[in-house]
GROMACS .gro file of C-alpha atoms in nm:
model
  277
    1MET     CA    1   0.901 -11.291   0.565
    2LYS     CA    2   0.996 -11.103   0.882
    3LYS     CA    3   0.699 -10.934   1.042
    4LEU     CA    4   0.777 -10.548   1.082
    5THR     CA    5   0.719 -10.369   1.417
    6LYS     CA    6   0.433 -10.153   1.410
    7VAL     CA    7   0.462  -9.799   1.563
    8ALA     CA    8   0.189  -9.536   1.568
    9ILE     CA    9   0.304  -9.173   1.529
   10GLN     CA   10   0.135  -8.839   1.543
   11GLY     CA   11   0.160  -8.710   1.202
   12ILE     CA   12   0.259  -8.836   0.867
   13LYS     CA   13   0.559  -9.002   0.683
   14ALA     CA   14   0.871  -8.780   0.728
   15SER     CA   15   0.733  -8.610   1.040
   16PHE     CA   16   0.952  -8.546   1.350
   17HIS     CA   17   0.780  -8.843   1.514
   18GLU     CA   18   0.858  -9.063   1.233
   19GLU     CA   19   1.232  -8.949   1.240
   20ALA     CA   20   1.216  -9.046   1.621
   21ALA     CA   21   1.083  -9.369   1.546
   22PHE     CA   22   1.322  -9.443   1.313
   23LYS     CA   23   1.630  -9.336   1.547
   24PHE     CA   24   1.489  -9.570   1.797
   25PHE     CA   25   1.412  -9.854   1.644
   26GLY     CA   26   1.576  -9.830   1.297
   27LYS     CA   27   1.424  -9.805   0.949
   28ASP     CA   28   1.286 -10.164   0.914
   29ILE     CA   29   0.940 -10.079   1.084
   30GLN     CA   30   0.586 -10.006   0.970
   31THR     CA   31   0.498  -9.661   1.093
   32ILE     CA   32   0.100  -9.582   1.141
   33GLU     CA   33  -0.003  -9.231   1.056
   34CYS     CA   34  -0.241  -9.070   1.320
   35ASN     CA   35  -0.411  -8.726   1.300
   36SER     CA   36  -0.379  -8.696   1.704
   37PHE     CA   37  -0.203  -8.816   1.997
   38LYS     CA   38  -0.550  -8.964   2.110
   39GLN     CA   39  -0.548  -9.154   1.785
   40THR     CA   40  -0.215  -9.310   1.844
   41CYS     CA   41  -0.337  -9.415   2.198
   42ASP     CA   42  -0.667  -9.579   2.046
   43VAL     CA   43  -0.450  -9.766   1.772
   44LEU     CA   44  -0.217  -9.908   2.043
   45ALA     CA   45  -0.503 -10.009   2.299
   46ALA     CA   46  -0.681 -10.165   1.999
   47GLY     CA   47  -0.365 -10.382   1.908
   48GLU     CA   48  -0.327 -10.234   1.578
   49ALA     CA   49   0.043 -10.096   1.675
   50ASP     CA   50   0.306 -10.257   1.888
   51TYR     CA   51   0.449  -9.914   2.028
   52VAL     CA   52   0.357  -9.563   2.021
   53VAL     CA   53   0.632  -9.290   1.988
   54MET     CA   54   0.487  -8.988   2.173
   55ALA     CA   55   0.649  -8.626   2.218
   56ILE     CA   56   0.650  -8.531   2.600
   57GLU     CA   57   0.874  -8.205   2.601
   58ASN     CA   58   1.077  -7.963   2.398
   59SER     CA   59   1.360  -7.767   2.518
   60ILE     CA   60   1.188  -7.447   2.412
   61ALA     CA   61   0.826  -7.502   2.414
   62GLY     CA   62   0.820  -7.715   2.735
   63SER     CA   63   0.607  -8.007   2.848
   64LEU     CA   64   0.317  -8.137   2.651
   65LEU     CA   65   0.092  -8.177   2.939
   66PRO     CA   66  -0.195  -8.344   2.765
   67ASN     CA   67   0.024  -8.645   2.677
   68TYR     CA   68   0.114  -8.702   3.049
   69THR     CA   69  -0.284  -8.737   3.108
   70LEU     CA   70  -0.298  -8.969   2.808
   71ILE     CA   71  -0.027  -9.212   2.930
   72ARG     CA   72  -0.186  -9.223   3.281
   73GLU     CA   73  -0.539  -9.275   3.162
   74TYR     CA   74  -0.462  -9.539   2.917
   75ASN     CA   75  -0.224  -9.715   3.164
   76PHE     CA   76   0.041  -9.756   2.884
   77ALA     CA   77   0.410  -9.878   2.993
   78VAL     CA   78   0.686  -9.627   2.929
   79THR     CA   79   0.952  -9.853   2.780
   80GLY     CA   80   1.211  -9.621   2.630
   81GLU     CA   81   1.292  -9.270   2.552
   82VAL     CA   82   1.470  -9.084   2.257
   83TYR     CA   83   1.590  -8.760   2.213
   84LEU     CA   84   1.598  -8.568   1.872
   85GLY     CA   85   1.763  -8.277   1.775
   86ILE     CA   86   1.510  -8.033   1.596
   87GLN     CA   87   1.627  -7.882   1.281
   88LEU     CA   88   1.390  -7.669   1.109
   89HIS     CA   89   1.419  -7.568   0.746
   90LEU     CA   90   1.224  -7.328   0.539
   91MET     CA   91   1.093  -7.514   0.205
   92ALA     CA   92   0.895  -7.427  -0.093
   93LEU     CA   93   0.842  -7.586  -0.463
   94PRO     CA   94   1.142  -7.560  -0.683
   95GLY     CA   95   1.209  -7.209  -0.819
   96VAL     CA   96   0.995  -7.023  -0.558
   97LYS     CA   97   1.187  -6.737  -0.399
   98ILE     CA   98   1.080  -6.623  -0.042
   99GLU     CA   99   1.006  -6.252  -0.174
  100ASP     CA  100   0.726  -6.412  -0.372
  101VAL     CA  101   0.562  -6.611  -0.093
  102LYS     CA  102   0.259  -6.501   0.116
  103TYR     CA  103   0.196  -6.750   0.368
  104VAL     CA  104   0.430  -6.973   0.596
  105THR     CA  105   0.256  -7.297   0.716
  106SER     CA  106   0.361  -7.537   1.003
  107HIS     CA  107   0.284  -7.675   1.328
  108PRO     CA  108   0.225  -7.386   1.598
  109ILE     CA  109   0.511  -7.519   1.802
  110ALA     CA  110   0.743  -7.526   1.510
  111ILE     CA  111   0.660  -7.170   1.405
  112ARG     CA  112   0.696  -7.070   1.779
  113GLN     CA  113   1.043  -7.190   1.762
  114CYS     CA  114   1.141  -6.991   1.446
  115ILE     CA  115   0.977  -6.664   1.559
  116ASP     CA  116   1.308  -6.454   1.531
  117PHE     CA  117   1.345  -6.559   1.174
  118PHE     CA  118   1.004  -6.490   1.092
  119ASP     CA  119   1.021  -6.123   1.260
  120GLU     CA  120   1.236  -6.038   0.961
  121PHE     CA  121   0.952  -6.117   0.709
  122PRO     CA  122   0.648  -5.963   0.840
  123HIS     CA  123   0.464  -5.973   0.525
  124LEU     CA  124   0.418  -6.360   0.574
  125LYS     CA  125   0.076  -6.463   0.704
  126ILE     CA  126   0.113  -6.751   0.932
  127VAL     CA  127  -0.103  -7.064   0.885
  128GLU     CA  128  -0.108  -7.324   1.166
  129SER     CA  129  -0.150  -7.701   1.083
  130VAL     CA  130  -0.142  -8.018   1.307
  131ASP     CA  131   0.190  -8.146   1.148
  132THR     CA  132   0.492  -8.011   1.010
  133ALA     CA  133   0.531  -8.275   0.706
  134ALA     CA  134   0.173  -8.247   0.625
  135CYS     CA  135   0.227  -7.877   0.516
  136ALA     CA  136   0.521  -8.004   0.302
  137LYS     CA  137   0.296  -8.238   0.152
  138LYS     CA  138  -0.001  -8.009   0.080
  139ILE     CA  139   0.268  -7.768  -0.095
  140LYS     CA  140   0.355  -8.030  -0.330
  141GLU     CA  141   0.010  -8.202  -0.387
  142GLU     CA  142  -0.170  -7.853  -0.462
  143GLN     CA  143   0.146  -7.697  -0.628
  144LEU     CA  144   0.129  -7.400  -0.384
  145THR     CA  145   0.364  -7.157  -0.528
  146ASP     CA  146   0.261  -6.858  -0.270
  147THR     CA  147   0.335  -7.079   0.040
  148VAL     CA  148   0.646  -7.217   0.223
  149ALA     CA  149   0.657  -7.476   0.487
  150VAL     CA  150   0.855  -7.523   0.797
  151ALA     CA  151   0.951  -7.902   0.832
  152ASN     CA  152   1.268  -8.131   0.865
  153ALA     CA  153   1.497  -8.244   0.583
  154MET     CA  154   1.328  -8.582   0.547
  155ALA     CA  155   0.988  -8.376   0.449
  156ALA     CA  156   1.167  -8.169   0.195
  157GLU     CA  157   1.321  -8.485   0.032
  158LEU     CA  158   1.001  -8.712   0.054
  159TYR     CA  159   0.795  -8.440  -0.105
  160GLY     CA  160   1.034  -8.287  -0.351
  161LEU     CA  161   1.072  -7.959  -0.209
  162ASP     CA  162   1.369  -7.714  -0.211
  163ILE     CA  163   1.507  -7.590   0.121
  164ILE     CA  164   1.528  -7.235   0.063
  165GLU     CA  165   1.677  -7.140   0.419
  166ARG     CA  166   1.812  -7.399   0.656
  167ARG     CA  167   1.824  -7.415   1.058
  168ILE     CA  168   1.585  -7.128   1.096
  169GLU     CA  169   1.500  -7.231   1.478
  170SER     CA  170   1.589  -6.950   1.698
  171ASN     CA  171   1.786  -7.187   1.930
  172LYS     CA  172   2.025  -7.425   1.761
  173LYS     CA  173   2.026  -7.664   2.073
  174ASN     CA  174   1.655  -7.730   2.016
  175TYR     CA  175   1.553  -8.089   2.101
  176THR     CA  176   1.242  -8.299   2.163
  177ARG     CA  177   1.236  -8.591   2.399
  178PHE     CA  178   1.000  -8.891   2.297
  179LEU     CA  179   0.857  -9.159   2.525
  180ILE     CA  180   0.817  -9.506   2.373
  181LEU     CA  181   0.499  -9.679   2.484
  182LYS     CA  182   0.359 -10.019   2.482
  183ASN     CA  183   0.040 -10.182   2.602
  184ASP     CA  184   0.194 -10.442   2.824
  185LYS     CA  185   0.322 -10.352   3.168
  186ALA     CA  186   0.546 -10.675   3.179
  187GLU     CA  187   0.888 -10.613   3.297
  188ASN     CA  188   1.141 -10.443   3.067
  189PRO     CA  189   1.424 -10.653   2.958
  190GLY     CA  190   1.784 -10.547   2.958
  191ILE     CA  191   1.931 -10.225   3.119
  192ILE     CA  192   1.696 -10.042   3.366
  193ASN     CA  193   1.833  -9.721   3.518
  194LYS     CA  194   1.538  -9.475   3.452
  195ALA     CA  195   1.195  -9.469   3.560
  196SER     CA  196   0.892  -9.242   3.531
  197ILE     CA  197   0.635  -9.233   3.799
  198CYS     CA  198   0.306  -9.065   3.885
  199PHE     CA  199   0.156  -9.016   4.238
  200GLN     CA  200  -0.046  -8.774   4.465
  201VAL     CA  201   0.018  -8.621   4.812
  202GLY     CA  202  -0.178  -8.487   5.073
  203ASN     CA  203  -0.247  -8.118   5.076
  204HIS     CA  204  -0.047  -8.008   5.379
  205VAL     CA  205   0.291  -7.835   5.455
  206GLY     CA  206   0.581  -8.060   5.354
  207ALA     CA  207   0.379  -8.327   5.193
  208LEU     CA  208   0.573  -8.341   4.875
  209SER     CA  209   0.901  -8.273   5.028
  210GLU     CA  210   0.874  -8.583   5.234
  211VAL     CA  211   0.849  -8.788   4.920
  212LEU     CA  212   1.150  -8.602   4.763
  213ASN     CA  213   1.337  -8.631   5.030
  214ILE     CA  214   1.320  -9.035   5.052
  215PHE     CA  215   1.471  -9.032   4.685
  216ALA     CA  216   1.729  -8.810   4.792
  217LYS     CA  217   1.844  -9.018   5.074
  218GLN     CA  218   1.872  -9.323   4.847
  219ASP     CA  219   2.082  -9.128   4.605
  220VAL     CA  220   1.788  -9.156   4.336
  221ASN     CA  221   1.821  -8.866   4.116
  222LEU     CA  222   1.507  -8.677   4.020
  223SER     CA  223   1.583  -8.545   3.652
  224LYS     CA  224   1.231  -8.404   3.599
  225ILE     CA  225   0.924  -8.297   3.802
  226GLN     CA  226   0.593  -8.210   3.646
  227SER     CA  227   0.281  -8.126   3.834
  228MET     CA  228  -0.085  -8.135   3.687
  229PRO     CA  229  -0.398  -8.027   3.848
  230VAL     CA  230  -0.643  -8.326   3.881
  231LEU     CA  231  -0.970  -8.254   3.697
  232GLY     CA  232  -1.247  -8.124   3.905
  233LYS     CA  233  -1.038  -8.114   4.251
  234ARG     CA  234  -0.920  -7.795   4.358
  235ASN     CA  235  -0.571  -7.808   4.537
  236ASP     CA  236  -0.502  -8.172   4.412
  237TYR     CA  237  -0.233  -8.250   4.174
  238TYR     CA  238  -0.063  -8.534   4.005
  239PHE     CA  239   0.288  -8.528   4.020
  240TYR     CA  240   0.496  -8.695   3.734
  241VAL     CA  241   0.856  -8.751   3.812
  242ASP     CA  242   1.146  -8.886   3.627
  243MET     CA  243   1.420  -9.039   3.813
  244GLU     CA  244   1.777  -9.204   3.739
  245TRP     CA  245   1.997  -9.420   3.967
  246SER     CA  246   2.311  -9.620   3.948
  247ASP     CA  247   2.191  -9.874   4.231
  248ILE     CA  248   1.885 -10.023   4.165
  249ALA     CA  249   1.839 -10.176   4.520
  250LYS     CA  250   1.851  -9.806   4.648
  251TYR     CA  251   1.572  -9.728   4.366
  252ASP     CA  252   1.349 -10.014   4.482
  253GLU     CA  253   1.395  -9.912   4.866
  254ALA     CA  254   1.294  -9.539   4.774
  255ILE     CA  255   0.988  -9.679   4.615
  256ARG     CA  256   0.878  -9.901   4.886
  257ARG     CA  257   0.918  -9.606   5.132
  258SER     CA  258   0.746  -9.333   4.932
  259LEU     CA  259   0.434  -9.557   4.917
  260LYS     CA  260   0.366  -9.458   5.273
  261TYR     CA  261   0.335  -9.097   5.177
  262THR     CA  262   0.145  -9.091   4.838
  263VAL     CA  263  -0.197  -9.206   4.683
  264ASN     CA  264  -0.256  -9.332   4.341
  265PHE     CA  265   0.098  -9.417   4.296
  266ASN     CA  266   0.200  -9.537   3.959
  267ILE     CA  267   0.507  -9.660   3.807
  268MET     CA  268   0.456  -9.568   3.451
  269GLY     CA  269   0.779  -9.731   3.318
  270GLU     CA  270   1.120  -9.866   3.408
  271TYR     CA  271   1.362  -9.837   3.110
  272GLU     CA  272   1.701  -9.765   3.009
  273LYS     CA  273   1.821  -9.397   3.010
  274ASN     CA  274   1.887  -9.244   2.627
  275ASP     CA  275   1.954  -8.904   2.642
  276LYS     CA  276   2.193  -8.852   2.352
  277VAL     CA  277   2.059  -8.618   2.100
   0.00000   0.00000   0.00000
């Protein structure tokens, strides 16, 4: 019997994290439900999962900054990425109408992404939760006729709810980027044309631009730069950078040269670009 790949996700079955895991690995996997992003990391560190699928940014809500810290502190390897188009639906028990509902429940980011829709229903009280799919599951299990959930179509199907309003997200080009993490930092087989790195620079004029210019001169495209303060150290920052290239030799040269101008330099992962939504 084939051993299934174990993938830790934040949330429960039919969550967006499980949907992203299916998109990257296919459906022939075993997903491990976790209550928090830290728990997914603990599961991976303990060897109870082969991979973690972790959201890192949303096109509307922005970056999930604490997740950068988790990846760095656990020293996991970024081994891939997947972009998922986020389609949010309003769902309830069969027969429930929106005019009869008092509460709407979902993850706070999902609620924020649908704020234009809820402005039209000021009578609805918002109840925040840790997971979109868990809200749908609770409505089913507790037979809540006064509550609607915001989640994906997988959740509606799995928990037997009716979708009463489709695509209620404010921006229809809404997507989330997820990183695929593993414990082993061994070299990634296959195509390598993207990397995620982390470093610090000195606190003086031009310190960061010196590093960025090195990559520019080697034709390495910096697709994202994210800064985060170093805990307890004023004016010290970690810089998290995603980069892409067409010539790996130029990337290798840029990395070699940038080491001279950085401290705590860490290649978090080298992998294949996968930005199709």
